[in-house]
Amino acid sequence: MSATAGSVRPVRPANWGQRAAWWLVSLIVVAAFWSVRIKWSALLDFPGQSAKYLRALFVPPAWHKAGEAFSSMILSVQMAWFGTVLGIVVSFPLSFLAARPLAPLGVRLPLRGLFAIIRAVPEVVTAILILSVTGLTPFTGALALAIGSIGTLGKWGYEAFEAAESGPLEAIRTSGGGMVALLRWGVWPSSAPEVLSFWLYRFEINVRASAILGLIGAGGIGKMLQDNVQFRNWDVVGMLLLVVIIVTMAIDQISGAVRVRLVSGRWELPLVRRLASGGAPRRKGLSPEATPPG
């Protein structure tokens, strides 16, 4: 019995290029995996060694160092704040010039390339490059954070401006409005909540990064952490870690509440919202806890 035309299953075309690409990627992953010198026997000792160092860190921590630890952490927060504000001041006008509906191609492309180059360089490397001029001071760390903030805030800014509603822009252009009116009444009102939430999110990132910059001698909690790790003062290290966790979580909750206010118009602590919702992420609208693009 001959098969009808409708019952014949079409032959799936062989995509040899895609298969070859997958095999190549798999071989690269396997080669990279085996080229790393991993001492597998050390994994068996990891639980016992972890318990040993946790006891040295937190049983008990050096409570008498709490005041000094908080003072160092405040210095790290000040570095993060200065770096964030300076990054906002520089990146904000540049973001307008990098946005598609606001600037010509010859202006946009160099600025976007500059933002990409800055984002490609970690803050630690930036601090090492500029310490020959400023020395190992908290100002060095703040400048490194400011430069890193320019790259990320610049990108997030022009992406937010490009996503602004087109209706107000067309209305302002039709009525003969200039560039200032276009920015003030067309772009900024619809993109302001998102841009402001990005600024707060970058401040959170800089608080964490400031502790890392301290490890190279830029001051703050990282410098104190490095000194005590070097001399194996594990109880002091445990106290420092507790302070970092407490202050970072407090800033995260406060910043998250402000971002929720900016986006949704209500006050709400992120941790309380997660507990109330059973930990399920919220899908509708811009999530104030989501990582910005880029």
PDB file of C-alpha atoms in Angstrom:
ATOM      1  CA  MET A   1       0.000   0.000   0.000  1.00  0.00           C
ATOM      2  CA  SER A   2       1.515   3.314  -1.049  1.00  0.00           C
ATOM      3  CA  ALA A   3       1.877   5.972   1.578  1.00  0.00           C
ATOM      4  CA  THR A   4      -0.087   9.137   1.101  1.00  0.00           C
ATOM      5  CA  ALA A   5       1.632  12.465   0.765  1.00  0.00           C
ATOM      6  CA  GLY A   6       0.356  13.585   4.166  1.00  0.00           C
ATOM      7  CA  SER A   7       1.745  10.561   6.024  1.00  0.00           C
ATOM      8  CA  VAL A   8       5.334  10.902   4.820  1.00  0.00           C
ATOM      9  CA  ARG A   9       7.510  12.517   7.477  1.00  0.00           C
ATOM     10  CA  PRO A  10       9.922  15.035   5.975  1.00  0.00           C
ATOM     11  CA  VAL A  11      13.601  14.306   6.416  1.00  0.00           C
ATOM     12  CA  ARG A  12      15.243  16.673   8.855  1.00  0.00           C
ATOM     13  CA  PRO A  13      18.133  18.459   7.149  1.00  0.00           C
ATOM     14  CA  ALA A  14      21.519  17.753   8.642  1.00  0.00           C
ATOM     15  CA  ASN A  15      23.033  20.955   9.975  1.00  0.00           C
ATOM     16  CA  TRP A  16      26.675  19.889   9.934  1.00  0.00           C
ATOM     17  CA  GLY A  17      27.942  23.359  10.682  1.00  0.00           C
ATOM     18  CA  GLN A  18      25.957  23.561  13.925  1.00  0.00           C
ATOM     19  CA  ARG A  19      27.038  20.055  14.951  1.00  0.00           C
ATOM     20  CA  ALA A  20      30.681  20.870  14.241  1.00  0.00           C
ATOM     21  CA  ALA A  21      30.401  24.038  16.327  1.00  0.00           C
ATOM     22  CA  TRP A  22      28.920  22.109  19.269  1.00  0.00           C
ATOM     23  CA  TRP A  23      31.674  19.481  19.045  1.00  0.00           C
ATOM     24  CA  LEU A  24      34.318  22.213  18.921  1.00  0.00           C
ATOM     25  CA  VAL A  25      32.878  23.966  21.959  1.00  0.00           C
ATOM     26  CA  SER A  26      32.662  20.648  23.829  1.00  0.00           C
ATOM     27  CA  LEU A  27      36.300  19.831  23.034  1.00  0.00           C
ATOM     28  CA  ILE A  28      37.413  23.287  24.206  1.00  0.00           C
ATOM     29  CA  VAL A  29      35.504  22.894  27.489  1.00  0.00           C
ATOM     30  CA  VAL A  30      36.950  19.430  28.094  1.00  0.00           C
ATOM     31  CA  ALA A  31      40.487  20.593  27.238  1.00  0.00           C
ATOM     32  CA  ALA A  32      40.170  23.603  29.543  1.00  0.00           C
ATOM     33  CA  PHE A  33      38.833  21.341  32.300  1.00  0.00           C
ATOM     34  CA  TRP A  34      41.689  18.841  32.094  1.00  0.00           C
ATOM     35  CA  SER A  35      44.373  21.519  31.702  1.00  0.00           C
ATOM     36  CA  VAL A  36      43.536  22.897  35.147  1.00  0.00           C
ATOM     37  CA  ARG A  37      45.628  21.201  37.767  1.00  0.00           C
ATOM     38  CA  ILE A  38      43.015  20.144  40.275  1.00  0.00           C
ATOM     39  CA  LYS A  39      44.009  18.148  43.299  1.00  0.00           C
ATOM     40  CA  TRP A  40      40.890  16.035  43.668  1.00  0.00           C
ATOM     41  CA  SER A  41      42.044  14.525  46.953  1.00  0.00           C
ATOM     42  CA  ALA A  42      41.876  18.006  48.489  1.00  0.00           C
ATOM     43  CA  LEU A  43      38.108  17.975  48.012  1.00  0.00           C
ATOM     44  CA  LEU A  44      37.852  15.236  50.612  1.00  0.00           C
ATOM     45  CA  ASP A  45      39.597  17.466  53.144  1.00  0.00           C
ATOM     46  CA  PHE A  46      37.490  20.520  52.285  1.00  0.00           C
ATOM     47  CA  PRO A  47      34.627  19.939  54.795  1.00  0.00           C
ATOM     48  CA  GLY A  48      37.007  19.367  57.698  1.00  0.00           C
ATOM     49  CA  GLN A  49      39.224  22.330  56.802  1.00  0.00           C
ATOM     50  CA  SER A  50      36.181  24.572  56.357  1.00  0.00           C
ATOM     51  CA  ALA A  51      34.862  23.639  59.799  1.00  0.00           C
ATOM     52  CA  LYS A  52      38.295  24.314  61.285  1.00  0.00           C
ATOM     53  CA  TYR A  53      38.531  27.827  59.869  1.00  0.00           C
ATOM     54  CA  LEU A  54      34.904  28.650  60.652  1.00  0.00           C
ATOM     55  CA  ARG A  55      35.600  27.831  64.293  1.00  0.00           C
ATOM     56  CA  ALA A  56      38.704  30.028  64.198  1.00  0.00           C
ATOM     57  CA  LEU A  57      36.732  32.890  62.642  1.00  0.00           C
ATOM     58  CA  PHE A  58      33.514  32.896  64.640  1.00  0.00           C
ATOM     59  CA  VAL A  59      33.999  30.891  67.862  1.00  0.00           C
ATOM     60  CA  PRO A  60      34.080  33.578  69.056  1.00  0.00           C
ATOM     61  CA  PRO A  61      34.914  36.596  66.861  1.00  0.00           C
ATOM     62  CA  ALA A  62      36.995  39.433  68.309  1.00  0.00           C
ATOM     63  CA  TRP A  63      34.149  41.543  69.672  1.00  0.00           C
ATOM     64  CA  HIS A  64      36.567  44.150  71.031  1.00  0.00           C
ATOM     65  CA  LYS A  65      37.431  45.060  67.420  1.00  0.00           C
ATOM     66  CA  ALA A  66      33.809  45.835  66.490  1.00  0.00           C
ATOM     67  CA  GLY A  67      34.178  49.609  66.811  1.00  0.00           C
ATOM     68  CA  GLU A  68      37.337  49.730  64.705  1.00  0.00           C
ATOM     69  CA  ALA A  69      35.747  47.403  62.140  1.00  0.00           C
ATOM     70  CA  PHE A  70      32.660  49.601  61.793  1.00  0.00           C
ATOM     71  CA  SER A  71      34.853  52.698  61.400  1.00  0.00           C
ATOM     72  CA  SER A  72      36.783  51.016  58.591  1.00  0.00           C
ATOM     73  CA  MET A  73      33.531  49.902  56.971  1.00  0.00           C
ATOM     74  CA  ILE A  74      32.182  53.455  57.115  1.00  0.00           C
ATOM     75  CA  LEU A  75      35.317  54.576  55.250  1.00  0.00           C
ATOM     76  CA  SER A  76      34.606  51.954  52.571  1.00  0.00           C
ATOM     77  CA  VAL A  77      31.016  53.188  52.283  1.00  0.00           C
ATOM     78  CA  GLN A  78      32.282  56.754  51.910  1.00  0.00           C
ATOM     79  CA  MET A  79      34.589  55.608  49.111  1.00  0.00           C
ATOM     80  CA  ALA A  80      31.647  53.908  47.409  1.00  0.00           C
ATOM     81  CA  TRP A  81      29.422  56.969  47.800  1.00  0.00           C
ATOM     82  CA  PHE A  82      32.028  59.380  46.425  1.00  0.00           C
ATOM     83  CA  GLY A  83      32.770  57.065  43.497  1.00  0.00           C
ATOM     84  CA  THR A  84      29.084  56.648  42.704  1.00  0.00           C
ATOM     85  CA  VAL A  85      28.282  60.374  42.814  1.00  0.00           C
ATOM     86  CA  LEU A  86      31.291  61.261  40.663  1.00  0.00           C
ATOM     87  CA  GLY A  87      30.378  58.520  38.206  1.00  0.00           C
ATOM     88  CA  ILE A  88      26.803  59.843  38.002  1.00  0.00           C
ATOM     89  CA  VAL A  89      27.946  63.419  37.390  1.00  0.00           C
ATOM     90  CA  VAL A  90      30.172  62.363  34.493  1.00  0.00           C
ATOM     91  CA  SER A  91      28.071  59.583  32.952  1.00  0.00           C
ATOM     92  CA  PHE A  92      24.666  61.308  33.072  1.00  0.00           C
ATOM     93  CA  PRO A  93      25.251  63.899  30.308  1.00  0.00           C
ATOM     94  CA  LEU A  94      27.301  61.399  28.296  1.00  0.00           C
ATOM     95  CA  SER A  95      24.393  58.942  28.376  1.00  0.00           C
ATOM     96  CA  PHE A  96      22.188  61.454  26.557  1.00  0.00           C
ATOM     97  CA  LEU A  97      24.851  61.889  23.881  1.00  0.00           C
ATOM     98  CA  ALA A  98      25.109  58.109  23.443  1.00  0.00           C
ATOM     99  CA  ALA A  99      21.359  57.546  23.020  1.00  0.00           C
ATOM    100  CA  ARG A 100      20.076  56.852  19.503  1.00  0.00           C
ATOM    101  CA  PRO A 101      17.260  59.428  19.233  1.00  0.00           C
ATOM    102  CA  LEU A 102      19.296  62.225  20.796  1.00  0.00           C
ATOM    103  CA  ALA A 103      22.706  62.290  19.086  1.00  0.00           C
ATOM    104  CA  PRO A 104      24.187  61.533  15.661  1.00  0.00           C
ATOM    105  CA  LEU A 105      26.090  58.338  14.897  1.00  0.00           C
ATOM    106  CA  GLY A 106      29.468  60.056  14.964  1.00  0.00           C
ATOM    107  CA  VAL A 107      28.916  61.051  18.592  1.00  0.00           C
ATOM    108  CA  ARG A 108      27.183  57.870  19.780  1.00  0.00           C
ATOM    109  CA  LEU A 109      29.725  55.301  18.607  1.00  0.00           C
ATOM    110  CA  PRO A 110      32.840  56.810  20.285  1.00  0.00           C
ATOM    111  CA  LEU A 111      30.978  57.218  23.576  1.00  0.00           C
ATOM    112  CA  ARG A 112      29.633  53.665  23.479  1.00  0.00           C
ATOM    113  CA  GLY A 113      33.126  52.418  22.708  1.00  0.00           C
ATOM    114  CA  LEU A 114      34.459  54.387  25.680  1.00  0.00           C
ATOM    115  CA  PHE A 115      31.828  52.869  27.983  1.00  0.00           C
ATOM    116  CA  ALA A 116      32.700  49.375  26.721  1.00  0.00           C
ATOM    117  CA  ILE A 117      36.426  49.897  27.303  1.00  0.00           C
ATOM    118  CA  ILE A 118      35.835  51.153  30.840  1.00  0.00           C
ATOM    119  CA  ARG A 119      33.583  48.182  31.638  1.00  0.00           C
ATOM    120  CA  ALA A 120      36.234  45.798  30.356  1.00  0.00           C
ATOM    121  CA  VAL A 121      38.758  46.946  32.978  1.00  0.00           C
ATOM    122  CA  PRO A 122      38.095  45.812  36.580  1.00  0.00           C
ATOM    123  CA  GLU A 123      38.175  48.439  39.310  1.00  0.00           C
ATOM    124  CA  VAL A 124      41.170  46.738  40.921  1.00  0.00           C
ATOM    125  CA  VAL A 125      43.216  47.144  37.737  1.00  0.00           C
ATOM    126  CA  THR A 126      42.090  50.764  37.437  1.00  0.00           C
ATOM    127  CA  ALA A 127      43.193  51.452  41.005  1.00  0.00           C
ATOM    128  CA  ILE A 128      46.610  49.908  40.322  1.00  0.00           C
ATOM    129  CA  LEU A 129      47.009  52.097  37.233  1.00  0.00           C
ATOM    130  CA  ILE A 130      46.211  55.360  39.018  1.00  0.00           C
ATOM    131  CA  LEU A 131      47.929  54.686  42.353  1.00  0.00           C
ATOM    132  CA  SER A 132      51.215  55.931  40.900  1.00  0.00           C
ATOM    133  CA  VAL A 133      49.609  59.375  40.735  1.00  0.00           C
ATOM    134  CA  THR A 134      47.475  59.443  43.868  1.00  0.00           C
ATOM    135  CA  GLY A 135      49.228  56.864  46.047  1.00  0.00           C
ATOM    136  CA  LEU A 136      47.595  54.129  48.116  1.00  0.00           C
ATOM    137  CA  THR A 137      44.850  56.199  49.718  1.00  0.00           C
ATOM    138  CA  PRO A 138      41.055  55.931  49.960  1.00  0.00           C
ATOM    139  CA  PHE A 139      40.938  58.601  47.253  1.00  0.00           C
ATOM    140  CA  THR A 140      42.548  56.094  44.875  1.00  0.00           C
ATOM    141  CA  GLY A 141      39.805  53.581  45.546  1.00  0.00           C
ATOM    142  CA  ALA A 142      37.093  56.212  45.149  1.00  0.00           C
ATOM    143  CA  LEU A 143      38.498  57.314  41.781  1.00  0.00           C
ATOM    144  CA  ALA A 144      38.673  53.708  40.594  1.00  0.00           C
ATOM    145  CA  LEU A 145      35.040  53.188  41.588  1.00  0.00           C
ATOM    146  CA  ALA A 146      34.063  56.431  39.852  1.00  0.00           C
ATOM    147  CA  ILE A 147      35.706  55.348  36.593  1.00  0.00           C
ATOM    148  CA  GLY A 148      34.040  51.951  36.767  1.00  0.00           C
ATOM    149  CA  SER A 149      30.703  53.621  37.477  1.00  0.00           C
ATOM    150  CA  ILE A 150      31.028  55.769  34.361  1.00  0.00           C
ATOM    151  CA  GLY A 151      31.204  52.678  32.171  1.00  0.00           C
ATOM    152  CA  THR A 152      28.207  50.859  33.639  1.00  0.00           C
ATOM    153  CA  LEU A 153      25.999  53.866  34.355  1.00  0.00           C
ATOM    154  CA  GLY A 154      26.706  55.264  30.900  1.00  0.00           C
ATOM    155  CA  LYS A 155      25.524  52.062  29.244  1.00  0.00           C
ATOM    156  CA  TRP A 156      22.490  51.608  31.487  1.00  0.00           C
ATOM    157  CA  GLY A 157      21.618  55.282  30.999  1.00  0.00           C
ATOM    158  CA  TYR A 158      21.564  55.412  27.218  1.00  0.00           C
ATOM    159  CA  GLU A 159      19.670  52.099  27.065  1.00  0.00           C
ATOM    160  CA  ALA A 160      17.016  53.569  29.382  1.00  0.00           C
ATOM    161  CA  PHE A 161      16.824  56.760  27.329  1.00  0.00           C
ATOM    162  CA  GLU A 162      16.435  54.791  24.097  1.00  0.00           C
ATOM    163  CA  ALA A 163      13.552  52.854  25.656  1.00  0.00           C
ATOM    164  CA  ALA A 164      11.674  56.069  26.477  1.00  0.00           C
ATOM    165  CA  GLU A 165       8.165  56.440  25.024  1.00  0.00           C
ATOM    166  CA  SER A 166       8.235  57.825  21.493  1.00  0.00           C
ATOM    167  CA  GLY A 167       4.928  59.702  21.749  1.00  0.00           C
ATOM    168  CA  PRO A 168       6.153  62.615  23.897  1.00  0.00           C
ATOM    169  CA  LEU A 169       9.294  62.912  21.769  1.00  0.00           C
ATOM    170  CA  GLU A 170       7.285  63.245  18.560  1.00  0.00           C
ATOM    171  CA  ALA A 171       4.902  65.727  20.178  1.00  0.00           C
ATOM    172  CA  ILE A 172       7.756  67.960  21.353  1.00  0.00           C
ATOM    173  CA  ARG A 173       9.473  67.841  17.954  1.00  0.00           C
ATOM    174  CA  THR A 174       6.195  68.638  16.188  1.00  0.00           C
ATOM    175  CA  SER A 175       5.557  71.624  18.438  1.00  0.00           C
ATOM    176  CA  GLY A 176       9.024  73.005  17.697  1.00  0.00           C
ATOM    177  CA  GLY A 177      10.635  72.178  21.025  1.00  0.00           C
ATOM    178  CA  GLY A 178      14.428  72.261  21.287  1.00  0.00           C
ATOM    179  CA  MET A 179      16.858  69.712  22.650  1.00  0.00           C
ATOM    180  CA  VAL A 180      16.483  70.903  26.247  1.00  0.00           C
ATOM    181  CA  ALA A 181      12.695  70.527  26.096  1.00  0.00           C
ATOM    182  CA  LEU A 182      13.128  67.127  24.445  1.00  0.00           C
ATOM    183  CA  LEU A 183      15.332  65.903  27.271  1.00  0.00           C
ATOM    184  CA  ARG A 184      13.364  67.520  30.090  1.00  0.00           C
ATOM    185  CA  TRP A 185       9.812  66.651  29.030  1.00  0.00           C
ATOM    186  CA  GLY A 186      10.224  63.821  26.538  1.00  0.00           C
ATOM    187  CA  VAL A 187      12.999  61.518  27.730  1.00  0.00           C
ATOM    188  CA  TRP A 188      13.528  62.079  31.428  1.00  0.00           C
ATOM    189  CA  PRO A 189       9.972  61.639  32.841  1.00  0.00           C
ATOM    190  CA  SER A 190       9.547  58.113  31.460  1.00  0.00           C
ATOM    191  CA  SER A 191      13.102  56.932  32.119  1.00  0.00           C
ATOM    192  CA  ALA A 192      13.733  58.617  35.499  1.00  0.00           C
ATOM    193  CA  PRO A 193      12.572  55.729  37.762  1.00  0.00           C
ATOM    194  CA  GLU A 194      14.727  53.239  35.899  1.00  0.00           C
ATOM    195  CA  VAL A 195      17.789  55.492  35.798  1.00  0.00           C
ATOM    196  CA  LEU A 196      17.513  56.372  39.492  1.00  0.00           C
ATOM    197  CA  SER A 197      17.197  52.688  40.404  1.00  0.00           C
ATOM    198  CA  PHE A 198      20.344  51.996  38.372  1.00  0.00           C
ATOM    199  CA  TRP A 199      22.199  54.678  40.332  1.00  0.00           C
ATOM    200  CA  LEU A 200      21.228  53.029  43.609  1.00  0.00           C
ATOM    201  CA  TYR A 201      22.146  49.599  42.299  1.00  0.00           C
ATOM    202  CA  ARG A 202      25.570  50.858  41.261  1.00  0.00           C
ATOM    203  CA  PHE A 203      26.085  52.247  44.772  1.00  0.00           C
ATOM    204  CA  GLU A 204      25.433  48.756  46.146  1.00  0.00           C
ATOM    205  CA  ILE A 205      28.001  47.334  43.741  1.00  0.00           C
ATOM    206  CA  ASN A 206      30.548  49.971  44.763  1.00  0.00           C
ATOM    207  CA  VAL A 207      30.071  49.176  48.463  1.00  0.00           C
ATOM    208  CA  ARG A 208      31.086  45.582  47.775  1.00  0.00           C
ATOM    209  CA  ALA A 209      33.896  46.632  45.430  1.00  0.00           C
ATOM    210  CA  SER A 210      35.315  49.089  47.971  1.00  0.00           C
ATOM    211  CA  ALA A 211      36.077  46.202  50.321  1.00  0.00           C
ATOM    212  CA  ILE A 212      38.004  44.474  47.526  1.00  0.00           C
ATOM    213  CA  LEU A 213      39.948  47.632  46.691  1.00  0.00           C
ATOM    214  CA  GLY A 214      41.048  47.803  50.293  1.00  0.00           C
ATOM    215  CA  LEU A 215      42.933  44.554  49.764  1.00  0.00           C
ATOM    216  CA  ILE A 216      45.452  46.380  47.558  1.00  0.00           C
ATOM    217  CA  GLY A 217      45.967  49.056  50.196  1.00  0.00           C
ATOM    218  CA  ALA A 218      43.301  51.591  49.209  1.00  0.00           C
ATOM    219  CA  GLY A 219      42.011  51.800  52.779  1.00  0.00           C
ATOM    220  CA  GLY A 220      38.741  50.875  54.393  1.00  0.00           C
ATOM    221  CA  ILE A 221      37.607  47.493  55.656  1.00  0.00           C
ATOM    222  CA  GLY A 222      39.610  45.674  52.980  1.00  0.00           C
ATOM    223  CA  LYS A 223      42.911  47.096  54.250  1.00  0.00           C
ATOM    224  CA  MET A 224      42.132  46.001  57.789  1.00  0.00           C
ATOM    225  CA  LEU A 225      41.069  42.596  56.487  1.00  0.00           C
ATOM    226  CA  GLN A 226      44.313  42.171  54.567  1.00  0.00           C
ATOM    227  CA  ASP A 227      46.456  43.112  57.560  1.00  0.00           C
ATOM    228  CA  ASN A 228      44.765  40.625  59.862  1.00  0.00           C
ATOM    229  CA  VAL A 229      44.759  37.787  57.331  1.00  0.00           C
ATOM    230  CA  GLN A 230      48.471  38.337  56.830  1.00  0.00           C
ATOM    231  CA  PHE A 231      49.121  37.906  60.554  1.00  0.00           C
ATOM    232  CA  ARG A 232      46.574  35.044  60.914  1.00  0.00           C
ATOM    233  CA  ASN A 233      44.353  36.946  63.352  1.00  0.00           C
ATOM    234  CA  TRP A 234      41.368  34.797  62.444  1.00  0.00           C
ATOM    235  CA  ASP A 235      39.089  36.003  65.228  1.00  0.00           C
ATOM    236  CA  VAL A 236      39.550  39.603  64.018  1.00  0.00           C
ATOM    237  CA  VAL A 237      38.941  38.462  60.447  1.00  0.00           C
ATOM    238  CA  GLY A 238      35.680  36.882  61.601  1.00  0.00           C
ATOM    239  CA  MET A 239      34.630  40.151  63.232  1.00  0.00           C
ATOM    240  CA  LEU A 240      35.419  42.042  60.027  1.00  0.00           C
ATOM    241  CA  LEU A 241      33.402  39.600  57.933  1.00  0.00           C
ATOM    242  CA  LEU A 242      30.419  40.001  60.251  1.00  0.00           C
ATOM    243  CA  VAL A 243      30.593  43.782  59.922  1.00  0.00           C
ATOM    244  CA  VAL A 244      30.855  43.555  56.117  1.00  0.00           C
ATOM    245  CA  ILE A 245      27.826  41.246  55.972  1.00  0.00           C
ATOM    246  CA  ILE A 246      25.710  43.355  58.338  1.00  0.00           C
ATOM    247  CA  VAL A 247      26.474  46.714  56.710  1.00  0.00           C
ATOM    248  CA  THR A 248      26.184  45.378  53.166  1.00  0.00           C
ATOM    249  CA  MET A 249      22.840  43.714  53.868  1.00  0.00           C
ATOM    250  CA  ALA A 250      21.523  46.860  55.559  1.00  0.00           C
ATOM    251  CA  ILE A 251      22.515  49.015  52.570  1.00  0.00           C
ATOM    252  CA  ASP A 252      21.034  46.433  50.217  1.00  0.00           C
ATOM    253  CA  GLN A 253      17.679  46.489  52.015  1.00  0.00           C
ATOM    254  CA  ILE A 254      17.509  50.289  52.267  1.00  0.00           C
ATOM    255  CA  SER A 255      18.523  50.756  48.642  1.00  0.00           C
ATOM    256  CA  GLY A 256      16.100  48.050  47.559  1.00  0.00           C
ATOM    257  CA  ALA A 257      13.250  49.751  49.415  1.00  0.00           C
ATOM    258  CA  VAL A 258      14.039  53.059  47.718  1.00  0.00           C
ATOM    259  CA  ARG A 259      14.157  51.349  44.319  1.00  0.00           C
ATOM    260  CA  VAL A 260      10.787  49.723  44.948  1.00  0.00           C
ATOM    261  CA  ARG A 261       9.431  53.150  45.845  1.00  0.00           C
ATOM    262  CA  LEU A 262      10.798  54.664  42.637  1.00  0.00           C
ATOM    263  CA  VAL A 263       9.458  51.902  40.399  1.00  0.00           C
ATOM    264  CA  SER A 264       6.151  50.931  42.021  1.00  0.00           C
ATOM    265  CA  GLY A 265       5.351  53.957  44.206  1.00  0.00           C
ATOM    266  CA  ARG A 266       5.215  52.102  47.532  1.00  0.00           C
ATOM    267  CA  TRP A 267       7.611  51.420  50.384  1.00  0.00           C
ATOM    268  CA  GLU A 268       8.582  47.786  50.758  1.00  0.00           C
ATOM    269  CA  LEU A 269      11.667  46.022  52.099  1.00  0.00           C
ATOM    270  CA  PRO A 270      12.924  43.421  49.588  1.00  0.00           C
ATOM    271  CA  LEU A 271      13.566  40.804  52.280  1.00  0.00           C
ATOM    272  CA  VAL A 272      10.064  41.225  53.711  1.00  0.00           C
ATOM    273  CA  ARG A 273       8.574  40.969  50.216  1.00  0.00           C
ATOM    274  CA  ARG A 274      10.506  37.763  49.527  1.00  0.00           C
ATOM    275  CA  LEU A 275       9.361  36.187  52.778  1.00  0.00           C
ATOM    276  CA  ALA A 276       5.757  37.231  52.168  1.00  0.00           C
ATOM    277  CA  SER A 277       5.772  35.801  48.634  1.00  0.00           C
ATOM    278  CA  GLY A 278       7.484  32.576  49.633  1.00  0.00           C
ATOM    279  CA  GLY A 279      10.643  33.468  47.731  1.00  0.00           C
ATOM    280  CA  ALA A 280       8.961  33.502  44.309  1.00  0.00           C
ATOM    281  CA  PRO A 281      10.308  36.281  42.062  1.00  0.00           C
ATOM    282  CA  ARG A 282       7.914  38.912  40.774  1.00  0.00           C
ATOM    283  CA  ARG A 283       7.550  38.968  36.992  1.00  0.00           C
ATOM    284  CA  LYS A 284       5.442  42.031  36.330  1.00  0.00           C
ATOM    285  CA  GLY A 285       7.235  45.247  35.434  1.00  0.00           C
ATOM    286  CA  LEU A 286      10.799  46.122  36.297  1.00  0.00           C
ATOM    287  CA  SER A 287      11.985  44.099  39.240  1.00  0.00           C
ATOM    288  CA  PRO A 288      13.887  46.368  41.628  1.00  0.00           C
ATOM    289  CA  GLU A 289      16.035  43.390  42.597  1.00  0.00           C
ATOM    290  CA  ALA A 290      16.955  42.445  39.050  1.00  0.00           C
ATOM    291  CA  THR A 291      20.418  43.105  37.744  1.00  0.00           C
ATOM    292  CA  PRO A 292      20.395  45.895  35.172  1.00  0.00           C
ATOM    293  CA  PRO A 293      21.397  45.002  31.624  1.00  0.00           C
ATOM    294  CA  GLY A 294      25.001  44.944  30.575  1.00  0.00           C
TER     295      GLY A 294
END
